[in-house]
XYZ file of C-alpha atoms in Angstrom:
658
model
C -19.144 102.233 3.925
C -18.219 102.671 0.136
C -14.803 103.313 -0.999
C -13.289 106.450 -1.083
C -12.358 108.200 -4.483
C -8.844 109.293 -4.324
C -6.342 111.165 -6.567
C -3.411 109.883 -7.864
C -0.547 111.152 -6.288
C 2.001 109.778 -8.527
C 1.094 111.401 -11.617
C 1.354 115.111 -10.044
C 4.723 115.746 -11.863
C 3.384 114.654 -15.083
C 0.702 116.894 -14.516
C -1.515 115.912 -17.766
C -4.822 117.226 -18.773
C -6.630 113.746 -17.779
C -5.053 114.333 -14.570
C -6.230 118.311 -14.574
C -9.566 117.105 -15.192
C -10.040 114.508 -12.466
C -8.588 117.434 -10.292
C -11.621 119.772 -11.548
C -13.850 116.970 -10.284
C -12.365 117.104 -6.902
C -12.352 120.478 -7.202
C -15.871 120.958 -7.879
C -16.637 118.304 -5.080
C -14.791 120.395 -2.648
C -16.872 123.533 -3.473
C -20.157 121.361 -2.918
C -19.063 120.615 0.337
C -17.937 124.189 1.290
C -21.115 125.108 0.521
C -22.900 122.653 1.955
C -21.093 122.985 5.172
C -21.559 126.864 5.147
C -25.595 126.148 5.049
C -25.776 123.150 7.741
C -22.991 125.235 9.926
C -25.566 128.630 9.657
C -28.876 125.997 10.597
C -26.543 124.834 13.388
C -25.382 128.144 14.521
C -29.229 129.247 14.415
C -29.822 126.535 17.042
C -27.053 127.465 19.008
C -27.941 130.836 19.170
C -31.531 129.538 20.062
C -30.500 127.488 22.917
C -28.179 130.175 24.552
C -31.099 132.414 24.156
C -33.550 130.052 25.788
C -31.070 129.177 28.362
C -30.766 133.008 28.689
C -34.216 133.890 29.030
C -35.271 130.910 31.274
C -32.595 132.235 33.764
C -34.117 135.727 33.420
C -37.339 134.343 33.968
C -36.504 132.356 37.229
C -34.933 135.509 38.362
C -38.244 137.233 37.573
C -40.472 134.927 39.428
C -37.852 134.776 42.626
C -38.024 138.689 42.975
C -42.267 138.846 42.750
C -42.167 138.761 46.176
C -40.310 141.952 46.522
C -42.628 144.076 44.022
C -45.021 146.179 45.424
C -48.256 146.396 43.657
C -50.377 149.403 44.396
C -53.633 147.830 43.665
C -52.544 144.048 45.181
C -51.913 143.478 48.389
C -49.560 140.443 49.710
C -50.770 137.183 48.309
C -48.677 134.486 50.157
C -50.462 131.447 47.639
C -49.287 133.608 44.849
C -45.908 134.175 46.223
C -44.753 130.799 47.244
C -46.494 129.162 43.812
C -44.279 131.490 41.950
C -41.017 130.663 43.795
C -42.051 126.651 43.402
C -42.345 127.667 39.668
C -39.084 130.117 40.031
C -37.390 126.740 41.668
C -37.666 124.541 38.686
C -37.626 127.246 36.234
C -34.252 127.839 37.569
C -33.299 123.982 37.461
C -34.289 124.210 33.500
C -32.073 127.143 33.317
C -29.333 124.863 34.697
C -30.109 122.191 32.151
C -30.414 124.660 29.520
C -27.074 125.903 30.027
C -25.327 122.253 30.286
C -27.067 121.763 27.192
C -25.578 125.067 25.406
C -22.291 123.928 26.816
C -22.687 120.276 25.198
C -23.794 121.749 21.856
C -20.799 124.215 21.730
C -18.376 121.094 22.574
C -19.942 118.499 20.295
C -22.051 120.317 17.468
C -20.783 123.496 16.776
C -16.955 122.802 17.560
C -16.484 119.713 14.879
C -18.184 121.872 12.058
C -16.203 125.105 12.809
C -12.621 123.388 13.138
C -13.658 121.641 9.846
C -15.130 124.927 8.304
C -12.321 127.101 9.435
C -9.382 124.756 9.326
C -9.867 122.305 6.652
C -11.716 123.596 4.010
C -9.755 127.066 4.076
C -6.323 124.762 4.206
C -8.050 123.238 0.954
C -8.661 127.020 -0.556
C -5.309 128.407 0.462
C -3.763 125.108 -1.128
C -5.989 126.007 -4.240
C -4.485 129.656 -4.191
C -0.685 128.406 -3.905
C -1.006 125.501 -6.512
C -2.514 128.230 -9.095
C 0.221 130.626 -8.188
C 2.812 127.642 -9.040
C 1.130 126.424 -11.737
C 1.319 129.805 -13.441
C 4.817 130.273 -12.407
C 6.882 130.852 -16.215
C 10.506 131.071 -15.245
C 13.472 131.105 -17.915
C 16.594 130.407 -15.741
C 17.563 127.381 -14.823
C 17.384 128.003 -11.200
C 14.125 129.696 -11.114
C 12.899 126.675 -13.260
C 14.405 124.247 -10.516
C 12.534 126.371 -7.625
C 9.344 127.157 -9.901
C 8.721 123.173 -10.975
C 10.006 121.785 -7.020
C 7.213 123.971 -5.566
C 4.546 123.131 -8.262
C 5.233 119.611 -7.586
C 4.981 119.674 -3.653
C 2.186 122.258 -3.546
C 0.575 119.838 -6.043
C 0.816 117.035 -4.138
C -0.388 118.294 -0.612
C -3.025 119.785 -2.297
C -4.029 116.180 -3.686
C -3.549 114.835 -0.015
C -5.498 117.425 1.264
C -8.766 116.991 -1.339
C -8.056 113.007 -0.659
C -8.186 113.775 3.323
C -11.378 115.952 2.499
C -13.340 113.033 1.298
C -13.023 111.588 4.611
C -13.500 114.735 7.030
C -16.487 115.326 5.063
C -18.034 112.365 6.540
C -16.735 113.144 10.052
C -17.768 117.034 9.928
C -21.143 116.142 9.053
C -21.939 112.997 11.612
C -19.947 113.991 14.829
C -22.058 117.413 15.006
C -24.937 115.212 14.850
C -23.677 112.866 17.409
C -22.814 115.499 19.575
C -26.050 117.128 19.252
C -28.072 113.961 20.132
C -26.302 112.795 22.701
C -26.837 116.546 24.214
C -30.327 116.136 23.681
C -30.630 112.933 25.263
C -28.933 113.951 28.645
C -30.762 117.268 28.715
C -34.322 116.015 28.147
C -33.930 112.079 29.559
C -37.506 111.562 28.005
C -39.149 108.965 25.785
C -39.571 105.412 26.058
C -36.896 102.668 26.810
C -37.139 101.462 24.204
C -37.140 104.620 22.005
C -34.237 105.426 24.196
C -32.497 102.298 23.560
C -32.783 102.426 19.515
C -31.477 105.979 19.737
C -28.549 104.776 21.811
C -27.883 101.805 19.412
C -28.355 103.885 16.668
C -25.714 106.808 18.171
C -23.356 103.705 19.033
C -23.339 102.588 15.462
C -22.669 105.810 14.293
C -19.934 106.228 16.565
C -18.602 103.218 15.834
C -18.745 104.228 12.082
C -17.236 107.504 12.695
C -14.205 106.153 14.759
C -13.218 103.248 11.783
C -13.575 106.039 9.224
C -11.275 108.296 11.532
C -9.048 105.269 11.757
C -8.976 104.474 8.125
C -7.845 108.496 7.134
C -5.210 108.322 9.281
C -3.900 104.933 7.583
C -4.523 106.838 4.438
C -2.610 109.724 5.625
C 0.210 107.740 6.477
C 0.285 106.261 3.688
C 0.085 109.148 1.470
C 2.680 110.925 3.370
C 5.345 108.117 2.720
C 4.117 108.537 -0.948
C 5.148 112.106 -1.014
C 8.347 111.624 0.761
C 9.421 108.799 -1.667
C 8.553 110.726 -4.681
C 9.864 113.805 -3.302
C 13.437 111.814 -3.453
C 12.534 110.475 -6.474
C 11.660 113.384 -8.420
C 14.323 115.645 -7.202
C 16.774 115.392 -10.411
C 13.380 115.433 -12.585
C 13.035 119.331 -11.121
C 16.059 120.245 -13.572
C 14.718 121.726 -16.790
C 17.312 119.438 -18.717
C 18.504 116.459 -16.820
C 21.724 115.056 -17.569
C 21.395 112.285 -20.093
C 24.121 110.170 -19.107
C 22.409 109.700 -15.634
C 19.146 109.966 -17.250
C 19.683 108.339 -20.534
C 16.583 108.164 -23.431
C 14.610 105.089 -23.816
C 14.654 104.384 -27.290
C 12.389 101.209 -27.618
C 9.118 103.101 -26.863
C 6.263 103.127 -29.565
C 3.627 105.325 -27.017
C 4.752 108.737 -25.499
C 2.824 111.857 -24.063
C 4.308 115.178 -22.814
C 4.191 118.783 -23.275
C 5.393 120.274 -26.408
C 5.539 123.765 -27.946
C 4.420 123.820 -31.273
C 5.466 126.600 -33.739
C 2.650 128.692 -35.427
C 3.184 131.107 -38.413
C 1.581 134.474 -37.519
C 3.055 136.307 -40.891
C 5.355 136.050 -43.395
C 8.540 135.402 -41.458
C 6.865 136.090 -37.817
C 5.985 132.694 -36.158
C 4.962 132.089 -32.308
C 4.775 128.995 -29.752
C 1.973 127.291 -28.339
C 2.510 124.825 -25.274
C -0.028 121.725 -25.577
C 0.031 118.541 -24.078
C 0.664 115.773 -27.033
C 0.540 112.006 -27.131
C 0.278 109.381 -29.526
C -2.473 107.273 -30.046
C -1.979 104.464 -32.253
C -0.546 105.500 -35.463
C -1.654 109.044 -34.801
C -0.233 111.832 -33.103
C -2.786 113.818 -31.036
C -2.899 117.111 -28.866
C -5.074 118.568 -26.099
C -5.272 121.800 -24.660
C -6.160 122.742 -20.887
C -9.793 122.716 -20.385
C -10.694 120.557 -23.799
C -12.647 117.131 -23.045
C -10.736 115.141 -25.502
C -7.773 115.729 -27.843
C -7.665 116.431 -31.794
C -5.902 115.038 -34.551
C -2.633 116.182 -35.530
C -1.103 114.491 -38.078
C -0.907 110.637 -39.281
C 2.577 109.742 -38.292
C 2.214 106.164 -40.202
C 5.437 106.490 -42.657
C 6.304 109.922 -41.900
C 9.868 111.274 -41.459
C 11.172 113.172 -38.356
C 14.437 114.963 -38.312
C 16.024 117.760 -35.998
C 16.013 121.152 -37.173
C 17.722 124.408 -36.064
C 15.578 127.008 -34.870
C 16.523 130.629 -34.490
C 15.164 131.311 -30.828
C 14.722 127.689 -29.648
C 16.700 124.249 -29.247
C 15.337 120.891 -29.158
C 13.387 121.312 -32.247
C 11.988 118.767 -34.768
C 10.178 118.637 -37.530
C 7.544 116.063 -38.381
C 6.712 115.507 -42.044
C 3.645 113.350 -43.385
C 3.644 110.638 -45.665
C 2.588 112.471 -48.934
C 5.013 115.690 -47.517
C 1.855 117.982 -47.570
C 1.781 118.388 -43.963
C 4.611 119.105 -41.742
C 4.950 120.939 -37.904
C 8.204 121.857 -36.139
C 8.074 120.989 -32.349
C 9.999 121.874 -29.193
C 10.822 119.878 -26.317
C 11.353 120.914 -23.151
C 14.737 118.418 -22.429
C 17.176 116.647 -24.358
C 15.773 113.583 -23.026
C 12.233 114.203 -24.150
C 13.745 115.213 -27.554
C 15.640 112.344 -28.398
C 12.635 110.071 -27.093
C 10.163 111.837 -29.097
C 12.297 111.297 -32.038
C 12.607 107.599 -31.544
C 8.930 106.867 -30.539
C 7.622 108.377 -33.716
C 10.362 106.704 -35.756
C 9.112 103.312 -33.973
C 5.377 104.392 -34.895
C 6.392 105.502 -38.382
C 7.202 101.457 -38.961
C 4.186 100.685 -37.865
C 5.788 98.779 -35.045
C 3.054 99.707 -32.466
C 0.543 97.177 -34.545
C 2.568 93.806 -33.118
C 1.567 92.267 -30.351
C 4.882 93.139 -28.177
C 5.863 96.440 -29.750
C 8.611 97.343 -27.042
C 10.170 93.961 -27.734
C 9.945 94.201 -31.143
C 11.345 98.094 -31.546
C 14.166 96.899 -29.281
C 14.934 94.166 -31.598
C 15.189 96.892 -34.654
C 17.319 99.060 -32.581
C 19.656 95.911 -31.931
C 19.775 95.175 -35.467
C 20.700 99.095 -36.501
C 23.561 98.413 -33.692
C 24.581 95.163 -35.448
C 23.828 96.734 -39.138
C 27.500 98.637 -39.274
C 29.045 95.107 -39.159
C 28.528 93.548 -43.035
C 26.984 90.502 -43.619
C 29.083 87.488 -44.770
C 27.121 87.572 -48.393
C 24.144 89.062 -50.267
C 22.180 86.284 -49.615
C 22.011 86.656 -45.419
C 21.535 90.672 -46.273
C 18.724 90.194 -48.422
C 17.111 87.703 -45.883
C 17.378 89.997 -42.871
C 16.624 93.240 -44.532
C 14.603 93.291 -48.582
C 13.491 90.442 -50.675
C 15.856 89.123 -53.057
C 16.752 91.560 -56.270
C 14.955 90.156 -59.460
C 17.429 89.477 -62.295
C 16.766 92.069 -65.032
C 17.454 92.190 -68.939
C 20.862 93.998 -69.455
C 19.126 97.204 -71.701
C 15.984 97.347 -69.392
C 16.121 99.581 -66.395
C 13.238 100.451 -63.829
C 11.802 103.371 -63.227
C 13.720 103.671 -59.759
C 17.313 101.956 -60.815
C 19.660 103.028 -63.863
C 23.374 102.131 -64.605
C 25.879 102.385 -67.256
C 25.652 99.107 -69.288
C 25.808 97.029 -65.776
C 23.822 93.776 -64.654
C 23.279 93.525 -61.178
C 22.745 89.400 -61.484
C 26.523 89.334 -62.548
C 27.311 90.818 -58.662
C 25.174 88.390 -56.593
C 27.857 86.025 -55.573
C 30.154 88.754 -54.406
C 30.464 89.689 -50.953
C 29.847 93.238 -49.211
C 33.457 93.698 -48.906
C 33.766 94.278 -52.693
C 31.307 96.661 -52.685
C 32.174 99.070 -49.568
C 35.389 98.666 -47.737
C 34.922 97.799 -43.533
C 35.633 101.103 -41.692
C 35.030 103.447 -44.632
C 34.306 106.921 -43.200
C 30.470 108.197 -43.609
C 30.323 112.054 -44.205
C 27.117 113.183 -42.536
C 27.013 117.277 -43.231
C 27.518 118.904 -46.754
C 30.788 120.306 -47.282
C 30.729 123.772 -49.230
C 32.823 123.927 -52.124
C 34.021 127.201 -50.936
C 35.633 125.804 -47.950
C 36.737 122.582 -49.089
C 36.799 120.760 -52.700
C 35.182 117.828 -53.712
C 37.669 115.192 -54.911
C 37.806 114.440 -58.648
C 35.867 118.073 -59.114
C 37.565 120.976 -60.343
C 36.360 123.984 -59.025
C 36.015 126.499 -62.091
C 34.844 130.035 -61.601
C 30.989 130.696 -61.614
C 30.578 127.088 -61.097
C 31.204 126.709 -57.254
C 29.255 129.115 -54.755
C 27.373 130.767 -57.561
C 24.426 132.408 -56.665
C 21.089 131.350 -58.471
C 19.241 134.598 -59.861
C 15.987 133.813 -58.989
C 14.499 136.621 -61.226
C 16.344 135.078 -64.211
C 19.066 137.746 -65.060
C 22.419 136.860 -66.336
C 24.224 139.446 -64.705
C 26.578 140.176 -67.429
C 27.826 136.369 -67.134
C 25.616 133.525 -69.110
C 24.798 130.894 -66.906
C 25.857 127.135 -67.575
C 22.669 125.634 -67.520
C 20.955 128.424 -69.748
C 20.860 126.273 -72.989
C 19.900 123.041 -71.171
C 16.356 121.439 -72.204
C 15.937 119.782 -68.889
C 15.433 121.814 -65.720
C 13.740 119.790 -62.403
C 13.779 120.905 -58.974
C 13.151 118.668 -56.423
C 13.324 118.884 -52.166
C 15.639 116.642 -51.102
C 17.268 116.131 -46.788
C 21.173 114.804 -47.212
C 21.570 112.062 -45.158
C 25.203 111.097 -45.675
C 27.857 109.910 -48.263
C 30.702 107.145 -48.385
C 33.175 106.115 -50.685
C 32.369 103.029 -52.552
C 34.124 99.691 -54.127
C 32.409 99.203 -57.001
C 29.856 101.237 -58.839
C 28.120 98.125 -61.047
C 25.534 97.354 -59.521
C 22.286 98.911 -57.523
C 22.987 96.998 -54.290
C 25.521 99.441 -53.695
C 23.344 102.067 -53.307
C 21.279 99.644 -50.985
C 24.052 98.535 -48.682
C 25.219 102.590 -48.419
C 21.838 103.238 -47.546
C 21.601 100.698 -44.716
C 25.258 101.234 -43.088
C 24.213 105.267 -43.290
C 20.981 104.680 -41.556
C 22.444 102.201 -39.041
C 25.352 104.862 -38.487
C 22.673 107.644 -37.773
C 20.692 105.462 -35.639
C 23.942 104.384 -33.505
C 25.307 108.061 -32.996
C 21.988 109.981 -32.597
C 22.814 112.170 -35.912
C 19.136 113.138 -36.388
C 19.802 116.329 -38.368
C 19.689 116.841 -41.919
C 20.410 119.443 -44.105
C 17.623 120.496 -46.580
C 18.142 121.466 -50.099
C 17.143 121.988 -53.632
C 18.480 119.121 -56.071
C 18.296 120.696 -59.759
C 18.459 118.182 -62.723
C 19.434 119.474 -65.637
C 21.383 117.831 -69.052
C 24.824 118.774 -67.933
C 24.804 117.941 -63.874
C 22.880 117.830 -60.831
C 23.193 120.577 -58.506
C 22.615 120.927 -54.919
C 21.394 124.800 -54.197
C 21.065 126.408 -50.482
C 16.685 127.036 -50.479
C 17.737 130.035 -48.959
C 20.478 131.871 -50.040
C 20.398 130.179 -53.623
C 24.063 129.343 -53.193
C 24.989 126.079 -54.886
C 26.262 123.946 -52.527
C 27.747 121.114 -54.842
C 27.707 120.455 -58.585
C 27.949 116.481 -59.812
C 28.605 116.378 -63.549
C 26.211 114.300 -65.156
C 28.497 111.924 -66.942
C 30.383 111.204 -63.752
C 26.951 109.793 -62.406
C 27.251 105.984 -62.828
C 24.641 104.604 -60.779
C 21.634 105.853 -59.197
C 18.968 103.617 -57.596
C 15.819 104.113 -55.063
C 15.200 101.745 -51.612
C 13.036 99.179 -52.892
C 10.850 99.686 -49.599
C 10.909 103.128 -48.614
C 10.411 105.576 -51.959
C 11.166 108.352 -50.624
C 15.237 107.192 -49.990
C 17.264 107.538 -52.864
C 21.060 107.602 -54.161
C 23.279 107.736 -56.678
C 27.329 107.247 -57.570
C 29.651 109.475 -58.469
C 32.930 108.586 -60.078
C 35.858 110.809 -59.781
C 39.239 111.232 -61.070
C 41.099 111.067 -57.861
C 40.810 110.108 -54.067
C 42.963 108.271 -51.707
C 45.731 107.140 -54.550
C 45.893 109.963 -57.224
C 46.319 106.624 -60.045
C 43.126 105.585 -59.989
C 39.513 106.667 -59.955
C 36.987 106.518 -57.262
C 33.694 106.341 -56.504
C 31.446 107.909 -54.069
C 27.952 107.132 -53.222
C 25.401 110.070 -52.066
C 22.361 109.143 -50.157
C 19.378 111.690 -49.699
C 15.690 111.645 -48.450
C 12.639 113.075 -50.511
C 9.249 114.014 -50.207
C 8.051 110.767 -51.506
C 9.906 111.837 -55.116
C 12.563 109.344 -55.108
C 11.246 107.635 -58.164
C 10.621 110.659 -59.995
C 14.076 111.993 -59.171
C 15.734 108.712 -60.498
C 13.679 109.436 -63.760
C 14.376 112.790 -64.542
C 17.925 111.680 -63.964
C 17.637 108.921 -66.332
C 15.974 111.089 -68.960
C 18.607 113.841 -68.464
C 21.183 111.280 -69.366
C 18.984 110.183 -72.320
C 19.056 113.849 -73.553
C 22.445 114.013 -72.882
C 23.401 111.009 -74.922
C 21.863 112.130 -78.196
C 23.353 115.715 -78.063
C 26.588 114.108 -77.894
C 25.803 111.451 -80.803
C 24.273 114.600 -82.881
C 27.301 116.641 -81.809
C 29.135 113.570 -83.334
C 27.213 113.302 -86.479
C 27.745 117.224 -87.090
C 31.477 116.832 -86.323
C 31.751 114.205 -88.677
C 29.756 116.243 -91.491
C 32.315 119.138 -90.782
C 35.307 117.148 -91.266
C 33.902 115.349 -94.541
C 33.005 119.122 -95.890
C 36.458 120.384 -95.088
C 38.025 117.222 -96.744
C 36.401 117.685 -100.159
C 37.102 121.439 -99.896
C 40.797 120.719 -99.251
C 40.612 118.471 -102.454
C 39.026 120.882 -104.717
C 41.897 123.517 -103.975
C 44.684 121.361 -104.719
C 43.158 120.580 -108.166
C 42.886 124.530 -108.862
C 46.470 124.640 -107.727
C 47.828 122.269 -110.252
C 46.343 123.918 -113.460
C 47.604 127.314 -112.149
C 50.799 125.768 -111.868
C 51.125 124.462 -115.200
C 49.799 127.657 -116.948
C 52.889 129.594 -115.424
C 55.179 127.385 -116.677
C 54.241 127.759 -120.043
C 53.900 131.271 -119.616
C 57.819 131.217 -118.733
C 58.583 129.008 -121.759
C 57.231 131.424 -124.550
C 59.312 134.280 -123.587
C 57.998 137.980 -123.684
C 56.823 137.799 -127.357
C 55.081 134.713 -126.902
C 53.027 136.679 -123.924
C 52.306 139.611 -125.709
C 50.749 137.410 -129.019
C 49.143 135.164 -126.438
C 47.648 138.651 -124.953
C 46.809 140.026 -128.294
C 44.926 137.038 -128.877
C 43.190 137.101 -125.829
């Protein structure tokens, strides 16, 4: 006989839409079997009822024939020939009645009993398991203990349900063949008719049928035993997975995945401030994130995750949430995982896919090497040459006065530092700060906090509120959306390689310490300073004076990453200046931000030149006015001395002449 289709019991815990679709096919097959067996049962029951009726009618006929001699007919006399003939007929019919009774018993045992057992026991068991499975699947518990019990009950019910459906594929053959086999054997025993050839053919045919039924039964018993063993093994192995949030120390997350599938909750905005969550099955397919709802034949595209960015986010009513932003920053989606393990695996998988590792022949091995490189990245390489060979192409030398749209410094040349070691840029074991410390709680070294500069709320309606904003006279106002990655103190601020090395160490440290959370802010670029503004409260988180920003650059490959170096007047040693490098991620606007900062510094430089020219003119004018005033004072003094020499008569004479 052909092979038996089976449901995969190992995939019951995942409960994917593909498994549900295959389960639907088996349920349709079970419904078709149930419908067909009901019709066949009714037909066989009619045969059995007819046989019982025939047996009863034959027995009644024999009884009536035996009672003929006891009848007294008014017009008929005693007819002994008729009586004896009828008695003979009664004897034969009585024997036939006994044979019909035996046939009825054989039909009840060999035909009706197997199909009745299959209909009342096996098919009803399938329906009962289906109802229990549907009830277990619809349970939505929120308490940890209820979730554990519900998931365990659903998994066990689903495995037994799958086992019953698989067993049904064997039993449906037995239930169809055994009643027919019993019926035919009963008919042969009853009639004892037909030629020897016909009888031998039927017996050989029925023997083959019986052998096939026995083989199917043995195969079914072996398969049931294997499935029971599989169920026991899966129950033992899957017991920790029934917990809603398993311990990550016992079940660590796999960080080298390039494919993942599972259920996630997606946030959908239903109003200006309200939102709803929808649970769907998500899976990755190449560089695409797909979703599939229950009942759908195939999945639909959610987002292209090539070169995308993923980060952990805080939601008011949910935990384990992360946000995926497309390459161009025009599309984003907030998803929630069911456990911390799934949460970390989804973030790592999307990070691996965004790097297009899945296009290689052995993506998991390459992902493991990339993660291992990230683990080794916190130890600086011995020279720039090794770092350039392992991370990025060599930096091309530029003229001292030229700058590209993505880098800038105050009169520095990167070629002069090509032979320096990394220790001259970033000191070993330098602490990294991953969070933005508000000026209200802690002052940044080297930045004096004056009233109205730190912690000021930006008025979105442009009203001054009685005080003039410090950037009101600024010509340039540009706003960008950025996410803070980290900052650390650096030993040099004369080459863009400082920014590149800081990016490398901060990204490596984030990967090692599983820091996925990033603070989103608005970066305001003006001719006076750079400001980090809270997007919700409009409060200034940090203020960077523009003259102190001495270096800025974008990553040479990932243009979303950019950073700048801030030179401050204080630090660990008060007698020297310190430099701190800040690294940010933008929505593919790193070069624009650097161009904006460069434009602001040019405007500020020209404004400073104009101010110096005005000061020089004012000083020259004041010196000329002072010289003329001194000349007038000399003339006036000489006239006063002459008046004193003439006396009173001379003064009167001069006045009369005048």
